Coordinates of C-alpha atoms in Angstrom, one line a residue:
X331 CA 76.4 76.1 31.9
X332 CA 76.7 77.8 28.5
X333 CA 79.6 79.5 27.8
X334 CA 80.7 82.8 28.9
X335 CA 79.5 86.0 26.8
X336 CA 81.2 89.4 26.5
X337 CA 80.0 92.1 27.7
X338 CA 79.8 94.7 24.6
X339 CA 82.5 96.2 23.6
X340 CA 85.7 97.1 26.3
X341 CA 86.1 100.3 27.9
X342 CA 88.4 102.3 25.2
X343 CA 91.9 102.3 25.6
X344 CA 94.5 104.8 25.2
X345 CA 96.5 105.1 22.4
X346 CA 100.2 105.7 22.6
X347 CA 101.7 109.2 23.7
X348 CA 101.6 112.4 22.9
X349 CA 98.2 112.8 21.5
X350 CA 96.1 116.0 21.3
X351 CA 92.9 116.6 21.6
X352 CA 90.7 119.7 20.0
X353 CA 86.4 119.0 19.8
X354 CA 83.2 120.8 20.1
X355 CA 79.9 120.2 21.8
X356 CA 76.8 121.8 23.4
X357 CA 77.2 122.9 27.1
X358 CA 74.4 120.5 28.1
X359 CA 75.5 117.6 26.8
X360 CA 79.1 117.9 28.3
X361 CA 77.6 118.8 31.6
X362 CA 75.8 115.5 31.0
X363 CA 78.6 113.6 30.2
X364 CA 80.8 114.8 32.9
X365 CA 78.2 114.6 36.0
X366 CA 78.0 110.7 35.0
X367 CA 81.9 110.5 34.4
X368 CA 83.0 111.8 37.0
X369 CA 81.0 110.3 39.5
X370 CA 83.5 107.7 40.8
X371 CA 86.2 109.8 41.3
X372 CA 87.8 109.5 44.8
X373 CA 88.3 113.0 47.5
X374 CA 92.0 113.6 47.8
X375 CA 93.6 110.3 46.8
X376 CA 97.3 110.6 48.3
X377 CA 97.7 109.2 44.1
X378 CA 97.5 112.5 42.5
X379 CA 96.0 111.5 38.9
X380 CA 93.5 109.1 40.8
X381 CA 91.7 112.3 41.3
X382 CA 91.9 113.0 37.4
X383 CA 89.1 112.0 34.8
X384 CA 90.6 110.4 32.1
X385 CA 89.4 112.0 28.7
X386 CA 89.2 110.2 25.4
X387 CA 88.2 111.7 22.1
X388 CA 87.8 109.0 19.6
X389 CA 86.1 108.1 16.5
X390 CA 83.8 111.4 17.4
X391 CA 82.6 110.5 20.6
X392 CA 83.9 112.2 24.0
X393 CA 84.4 109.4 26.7
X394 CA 85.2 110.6 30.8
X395 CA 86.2 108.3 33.1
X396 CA 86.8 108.3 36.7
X397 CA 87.8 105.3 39.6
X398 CA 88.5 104.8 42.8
X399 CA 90.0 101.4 42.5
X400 CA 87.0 99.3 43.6
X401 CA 84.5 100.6 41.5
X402 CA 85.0 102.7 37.6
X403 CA 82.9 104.8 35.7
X404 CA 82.7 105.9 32.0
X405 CA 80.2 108.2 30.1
X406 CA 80.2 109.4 26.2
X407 CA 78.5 111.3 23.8
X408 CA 79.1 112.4 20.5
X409 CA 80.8 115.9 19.4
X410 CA 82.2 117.8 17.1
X411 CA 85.9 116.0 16.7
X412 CA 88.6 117.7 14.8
X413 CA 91.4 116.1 16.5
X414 CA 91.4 112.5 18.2
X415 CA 93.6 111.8 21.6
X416 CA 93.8 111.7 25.2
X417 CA 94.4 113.2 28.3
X418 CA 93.5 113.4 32.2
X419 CA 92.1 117.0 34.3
X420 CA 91.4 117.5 37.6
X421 CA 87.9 115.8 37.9
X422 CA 86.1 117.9 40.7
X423 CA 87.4 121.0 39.1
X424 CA 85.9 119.8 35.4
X425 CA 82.5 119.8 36.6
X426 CA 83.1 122.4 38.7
X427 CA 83.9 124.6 35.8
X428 CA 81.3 123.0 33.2
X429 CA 78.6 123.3 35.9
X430 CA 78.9 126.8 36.0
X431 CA 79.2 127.3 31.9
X432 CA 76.2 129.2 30.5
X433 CA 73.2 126.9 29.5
X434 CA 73.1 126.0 25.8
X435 CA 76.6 127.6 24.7
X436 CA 79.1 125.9 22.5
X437 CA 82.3 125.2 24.6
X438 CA 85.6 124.3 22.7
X439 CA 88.0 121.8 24.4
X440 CA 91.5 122.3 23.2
X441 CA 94.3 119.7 24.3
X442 CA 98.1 120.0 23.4
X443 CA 100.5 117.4 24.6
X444 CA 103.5 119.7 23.9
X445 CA 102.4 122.5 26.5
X446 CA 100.3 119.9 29.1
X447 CA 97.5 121.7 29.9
X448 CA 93.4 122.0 28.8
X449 CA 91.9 124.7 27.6
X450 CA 88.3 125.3 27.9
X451 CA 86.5 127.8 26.1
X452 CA 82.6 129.2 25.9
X453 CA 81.9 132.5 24.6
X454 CA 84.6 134.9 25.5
X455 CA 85.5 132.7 29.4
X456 CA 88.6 130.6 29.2
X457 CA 89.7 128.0 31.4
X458 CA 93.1 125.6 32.0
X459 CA 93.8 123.0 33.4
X460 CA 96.8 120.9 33.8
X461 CA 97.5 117.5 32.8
X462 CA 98.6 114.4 33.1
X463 CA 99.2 111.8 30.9
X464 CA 96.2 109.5 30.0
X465 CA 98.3 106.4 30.2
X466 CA 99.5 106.9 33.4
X467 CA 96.0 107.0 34.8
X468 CA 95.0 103.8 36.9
X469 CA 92.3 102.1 34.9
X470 CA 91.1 99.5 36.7
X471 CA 91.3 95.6 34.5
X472 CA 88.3 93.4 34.6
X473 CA 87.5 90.4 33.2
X474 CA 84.5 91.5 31.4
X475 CA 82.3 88.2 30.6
X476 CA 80.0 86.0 32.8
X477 CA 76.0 85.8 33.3
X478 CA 74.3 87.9 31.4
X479 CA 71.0 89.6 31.5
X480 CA 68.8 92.9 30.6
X481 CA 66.8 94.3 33.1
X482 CA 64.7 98.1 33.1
X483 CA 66.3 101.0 35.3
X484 CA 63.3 101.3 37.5
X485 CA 64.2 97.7 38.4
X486 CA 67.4 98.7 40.1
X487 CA 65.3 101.1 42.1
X488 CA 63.2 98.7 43.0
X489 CA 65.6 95.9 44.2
X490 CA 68.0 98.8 45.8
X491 CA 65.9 101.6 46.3
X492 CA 65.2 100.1 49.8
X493 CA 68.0 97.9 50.7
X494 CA 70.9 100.2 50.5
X495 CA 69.7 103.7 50.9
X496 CA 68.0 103.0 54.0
X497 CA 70.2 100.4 55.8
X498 CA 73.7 102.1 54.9
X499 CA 72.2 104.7 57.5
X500 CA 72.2 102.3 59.7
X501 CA 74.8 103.7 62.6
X502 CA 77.6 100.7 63.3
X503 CA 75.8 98.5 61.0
X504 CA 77.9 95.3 60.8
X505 CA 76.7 93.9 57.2
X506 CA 77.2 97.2 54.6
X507 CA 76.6 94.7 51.6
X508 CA 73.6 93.7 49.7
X509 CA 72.7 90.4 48.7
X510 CA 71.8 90.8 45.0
X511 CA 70.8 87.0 44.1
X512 CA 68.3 84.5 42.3
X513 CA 65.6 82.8 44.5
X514 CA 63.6 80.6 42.9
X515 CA 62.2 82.2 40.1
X516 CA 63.0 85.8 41.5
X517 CA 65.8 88.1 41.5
X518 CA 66.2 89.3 44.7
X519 CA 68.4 92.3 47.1
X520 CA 68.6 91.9 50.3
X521 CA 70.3 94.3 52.9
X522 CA 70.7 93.6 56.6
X523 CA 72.4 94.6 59.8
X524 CA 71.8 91.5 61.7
X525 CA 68.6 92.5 63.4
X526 CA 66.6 94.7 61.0
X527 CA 66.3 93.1 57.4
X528 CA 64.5 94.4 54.3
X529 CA 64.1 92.3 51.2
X530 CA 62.6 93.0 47.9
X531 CA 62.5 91.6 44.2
X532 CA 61.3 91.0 40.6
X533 CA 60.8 88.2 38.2
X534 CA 64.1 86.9 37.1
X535 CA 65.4 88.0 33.5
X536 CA 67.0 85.3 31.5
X537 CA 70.0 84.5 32.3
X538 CA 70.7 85.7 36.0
X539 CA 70.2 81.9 37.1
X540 CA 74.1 82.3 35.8
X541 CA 74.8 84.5 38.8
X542 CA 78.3 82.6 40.7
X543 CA 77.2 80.1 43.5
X544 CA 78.3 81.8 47.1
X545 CA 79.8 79.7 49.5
X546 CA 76.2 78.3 50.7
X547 CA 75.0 77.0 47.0
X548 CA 73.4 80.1 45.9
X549 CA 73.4 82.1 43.3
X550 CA 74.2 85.5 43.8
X551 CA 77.1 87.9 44.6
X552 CA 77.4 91.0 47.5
X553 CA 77.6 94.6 46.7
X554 CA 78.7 97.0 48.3
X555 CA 76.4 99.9 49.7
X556 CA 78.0 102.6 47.4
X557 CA 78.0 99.8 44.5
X558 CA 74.3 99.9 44.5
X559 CA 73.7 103.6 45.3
X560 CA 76.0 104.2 42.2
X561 CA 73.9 101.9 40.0
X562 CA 70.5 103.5 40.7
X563 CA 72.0 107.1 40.4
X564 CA 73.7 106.4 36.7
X565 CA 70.7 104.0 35.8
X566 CA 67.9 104.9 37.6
X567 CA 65.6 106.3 34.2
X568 CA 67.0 103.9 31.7
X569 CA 65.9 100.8 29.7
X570 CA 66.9 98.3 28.9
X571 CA 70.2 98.0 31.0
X572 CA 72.9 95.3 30.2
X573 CA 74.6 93.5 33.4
X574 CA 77.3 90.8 33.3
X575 CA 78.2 89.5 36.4
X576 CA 81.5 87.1 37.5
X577 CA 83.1 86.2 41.0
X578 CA 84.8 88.8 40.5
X579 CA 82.8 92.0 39.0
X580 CA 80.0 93.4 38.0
X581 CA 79.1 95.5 34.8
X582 CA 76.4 97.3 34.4
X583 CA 75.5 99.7 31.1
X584 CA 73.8 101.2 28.3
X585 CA 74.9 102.9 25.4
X586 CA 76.1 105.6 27.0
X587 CA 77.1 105.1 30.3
X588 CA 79.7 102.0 31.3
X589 CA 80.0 101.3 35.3
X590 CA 81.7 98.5 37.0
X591 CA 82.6 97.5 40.5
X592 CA 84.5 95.0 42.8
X593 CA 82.6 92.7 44.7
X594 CA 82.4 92.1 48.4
X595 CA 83.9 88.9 49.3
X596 CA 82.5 85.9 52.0
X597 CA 79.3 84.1 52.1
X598 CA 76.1 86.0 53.1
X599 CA 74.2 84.9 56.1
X600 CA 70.9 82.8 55.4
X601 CA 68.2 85.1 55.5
X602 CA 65.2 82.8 54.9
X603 CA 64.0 81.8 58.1
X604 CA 63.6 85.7 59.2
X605 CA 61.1 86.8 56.1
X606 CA 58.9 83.1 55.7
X607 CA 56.2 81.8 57.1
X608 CA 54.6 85.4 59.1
X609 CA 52.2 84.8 62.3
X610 CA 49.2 84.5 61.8
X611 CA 49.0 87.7 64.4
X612 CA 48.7 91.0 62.4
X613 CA 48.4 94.7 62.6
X614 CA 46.9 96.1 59.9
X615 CA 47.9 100.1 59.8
X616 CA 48.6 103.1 58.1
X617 CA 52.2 103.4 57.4
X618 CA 52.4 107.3 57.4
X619 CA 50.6 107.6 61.0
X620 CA 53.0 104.6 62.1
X621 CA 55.5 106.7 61.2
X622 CA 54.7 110.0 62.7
X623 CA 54.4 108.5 66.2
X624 CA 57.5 106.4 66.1
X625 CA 59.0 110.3 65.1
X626 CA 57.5 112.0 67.8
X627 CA 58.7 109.1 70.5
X628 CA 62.1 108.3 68.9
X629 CA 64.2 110.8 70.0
X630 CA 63.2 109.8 74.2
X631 CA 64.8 106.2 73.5
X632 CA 68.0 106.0 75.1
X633 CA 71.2 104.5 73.1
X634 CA 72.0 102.6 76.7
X635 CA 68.8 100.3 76.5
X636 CA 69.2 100.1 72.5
X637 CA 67.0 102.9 71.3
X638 CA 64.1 100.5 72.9
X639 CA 60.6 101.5 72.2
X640 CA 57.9 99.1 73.6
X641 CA 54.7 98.4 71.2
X642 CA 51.3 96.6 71.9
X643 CA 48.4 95.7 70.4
X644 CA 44.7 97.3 72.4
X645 CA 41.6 97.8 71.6
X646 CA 42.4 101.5 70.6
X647 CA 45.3 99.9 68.4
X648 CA 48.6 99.2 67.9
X649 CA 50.6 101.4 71.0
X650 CA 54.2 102.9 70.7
X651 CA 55.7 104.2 73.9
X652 CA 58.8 105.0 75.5
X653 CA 60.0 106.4 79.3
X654 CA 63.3 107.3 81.2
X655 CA 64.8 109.7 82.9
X656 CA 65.3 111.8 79.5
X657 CA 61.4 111.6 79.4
X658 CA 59.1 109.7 77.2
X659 CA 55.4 109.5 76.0
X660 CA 52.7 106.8 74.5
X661 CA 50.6 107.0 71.2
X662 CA 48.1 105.0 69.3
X663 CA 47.9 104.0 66.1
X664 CA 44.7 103.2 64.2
X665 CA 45.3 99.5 63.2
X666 CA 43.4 96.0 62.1
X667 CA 44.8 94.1 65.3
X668 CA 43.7 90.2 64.3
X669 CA 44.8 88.5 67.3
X670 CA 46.5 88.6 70.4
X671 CA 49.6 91.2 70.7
X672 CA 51.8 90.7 73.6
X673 CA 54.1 93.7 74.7
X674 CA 57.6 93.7 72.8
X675 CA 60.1 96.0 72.4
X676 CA 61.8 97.2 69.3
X677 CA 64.8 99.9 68.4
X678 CA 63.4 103.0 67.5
X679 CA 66.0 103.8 65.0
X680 CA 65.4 100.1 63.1
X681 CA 61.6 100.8 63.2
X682 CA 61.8 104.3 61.7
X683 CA 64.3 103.1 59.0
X684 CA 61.8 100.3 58.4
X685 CA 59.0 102.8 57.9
X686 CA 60.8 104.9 55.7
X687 CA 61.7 102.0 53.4
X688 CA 58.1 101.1 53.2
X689 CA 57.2 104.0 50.9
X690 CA 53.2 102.4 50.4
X691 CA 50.2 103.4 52.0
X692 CA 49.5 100.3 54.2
X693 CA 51.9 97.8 55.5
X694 CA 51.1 94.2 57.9
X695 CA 53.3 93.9 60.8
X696 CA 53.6 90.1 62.2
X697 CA 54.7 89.8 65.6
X698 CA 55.9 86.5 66.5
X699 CA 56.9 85.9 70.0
X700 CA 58.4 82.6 69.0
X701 CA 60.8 83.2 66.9
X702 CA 61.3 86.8 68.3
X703 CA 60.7 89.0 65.6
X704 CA 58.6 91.1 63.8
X705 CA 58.1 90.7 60.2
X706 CA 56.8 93.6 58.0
X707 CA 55.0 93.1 54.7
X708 CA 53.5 95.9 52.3
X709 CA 50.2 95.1 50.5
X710 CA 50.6 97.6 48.1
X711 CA 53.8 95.6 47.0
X712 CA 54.0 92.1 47.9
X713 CA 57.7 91.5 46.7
X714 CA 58.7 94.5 49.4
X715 CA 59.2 92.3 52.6
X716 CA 61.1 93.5 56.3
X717 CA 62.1 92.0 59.4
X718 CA 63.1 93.1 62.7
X719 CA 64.2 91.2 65.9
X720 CA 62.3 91.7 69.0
X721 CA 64.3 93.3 72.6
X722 CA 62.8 92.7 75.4
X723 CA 60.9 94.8 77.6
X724 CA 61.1 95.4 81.4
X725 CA 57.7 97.2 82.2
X726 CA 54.5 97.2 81.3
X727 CA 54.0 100.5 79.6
X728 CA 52.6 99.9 76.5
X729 CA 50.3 97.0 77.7
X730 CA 46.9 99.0 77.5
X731 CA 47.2 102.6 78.0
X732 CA 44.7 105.1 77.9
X733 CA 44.6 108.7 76.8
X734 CA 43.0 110.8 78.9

């Protein structure tokens, strides 16, 4: 294993006490700067300056930073700098305020340490707030060096797009993480509650092979649901985006923005036999007509039988229904059945999250009565792969129905 690399430079560090801070910069680019900051702040931490952005002005850049002890968040940009030092505001109330500056203005931040408080100014409005000291403020300490690899924004959306934003819906989901690894030649995310899975990935960059082994032999690491969502909303339109990863972190950033975040701990379940070798039964379909009939019969499936719908395969297509005593209903999808579908039964809510991940135009559902699942794959992108376990059904009613 080659040896371990650092990860750019650290996150800046305070400076002894009693600094003062006085800069100037556009409106647009604070408002920028301070979105991205303070986007891991935490709500109401019982640790008052844990709900503080720690400011920086340094070397003529601005730097705001905000944690919430598992994961930490700094963004810079240059400015006007006529006098270097640090401090910590009120972070919901700094973007509050610069949010609701005038576009394009020049705003003045002014910092003495002798009268602890902030003053911000734009055009004749002027704001303060109180502070507390910069070297109080709970910066988390990472070790910031292991594998290390470059990978496009619109990657991240890729691998998490799908995995976390739709299975952190999931109500009482019992896995929140997602398995970011290497497979093969592949990096992969994988998200899963036990019975609905969704899996997608991209060639692997040089260097992620590095990834830590998990407790199974594989390379790769869990993160958290807000880990990832965080990652695709501070990198999402990037390029070129610099991760390390160790057991015990992961970095992520560009020139401009710094994040990091804990990692979940334990060993993620084996996943492999669920998304390989599909039936050779298939049903070919539109996803968005899929999807308006599991919304129209969705709502009649009852939590008590698992938010059951019953599907089929007929020579009108594939059939979703549903029936109890809070009512119920059948439609027919216009599918490419090759094979035989027996009746099964799927949740309702798993289906319709499964849909909704699938943002293509035509997706191949695999039933396989064997192995009792369904397996989902989308031909518009091959590396975009879903499975969901099979419930059983105890009538008949989607075995052949007719409209009338």
């Amino acid at each position: 294993m080659p040896p371990a690399r650092r990860f750019g430079t650290s996150f800046p560090q305070t400076e002894g006490r009693g600094t003062s801070v006085k800069l100037k910069i556009n409106r647009d680019k604070l408002a920028d700067i301070v979105a991205r900051g303070v986007s891991s702040a935490p709500k109401n931490s019982p640790a008052v300056i844990a709900n503080n952005a720690r400011i920086i002005a340094k070397d003529g850049v601005l730097h705001v930073a905000t944690t919430d002890f598992s994961m930490q968040v700094e963004a810079s940009g240059e400015c006007a700098m006529e006098r270097e030092g640090s401090t910590t505001v009120d972070a919901s109330k700094l973007k509050m305020v610069v949010d609701r500056l005038p576009k394009g203005v020049e705003v003045t931040i002014d910092y003495d340490d002798s009268k602890h408080e902030m003053i911000v100014k734009a055009g004749r409005s002027r704001t303060s707030f109180p502070t507390l000291a910069a070297e109080d403020w709970p910066a988390r300490q990472y070790r910031e060096e292991g594998a290390t690899f470059t990978i496009d924004g619109s990657d991240f959306v890729k691998l998490f797009g799908h995995t976390a934003t739709e299975l952190s819906t999931v109500p009482n989901s019992p896995m929140q993480g997602v398995f970011f690894h290497v497979t093969g030649k592949r990096l992969a995310a994988v998200g899963t509650t036990g019975m609905i899975l969704i899996m997608t990935s991209i060639p692997a960059p040089e260097g992620a092979e590095e990834m830590p082994v998990d407790g199974s032999g594989r390379p790769g690491i869990i993160l958290s649901a807000e880990t990832v969502s965080q990652i695709i909303r501070l990198f999402r339109a990037a390029e070129d985006v610099q991760v390390v990863i160790n057991e015990h972190s992961i970095f992520v950033s560009t020139g401009t923005t710094r994040f990091c975040s804990s990692l979940l701990l334990g060993t993620y379940p084996n996943y492999t036999p669920l998304v390989s070798n599909p039936s050779e039964t298939r049903i070919r379909l539109e996803r968005d007509a899929c999807a308006s009939a599991v919304a129209l019969l969705e709502p009649f499936a009852q939590k008590d039988q698992g938010y059951r719908l019953q599907c089929a395969g007929s020579d009108e297509g594939f059939v979703v229904a549903v029936g109890g005593q809070t009512g119920g209903g059948v439609d027919i999808v216009e599918a490419d059945i090759n094979g035989e579908v027996a009746s099964f039964g799927l949740n309702g809510q798993y289906l319709k999250t499964m849909l909704g991940a699938f943002k293509v135009s035509t997706i191949a559902l695999h039933p396989d009565h064997t192995n009792r699942r369904v397996l989902f794959q989308a031909e518009d992108e091959p590396e975009l792969i879903g499975a969901i376990g099979m419930m059983n059904i105890s009538t008949e009613m989607a075995a052949g129905p007719k409209h009338d």
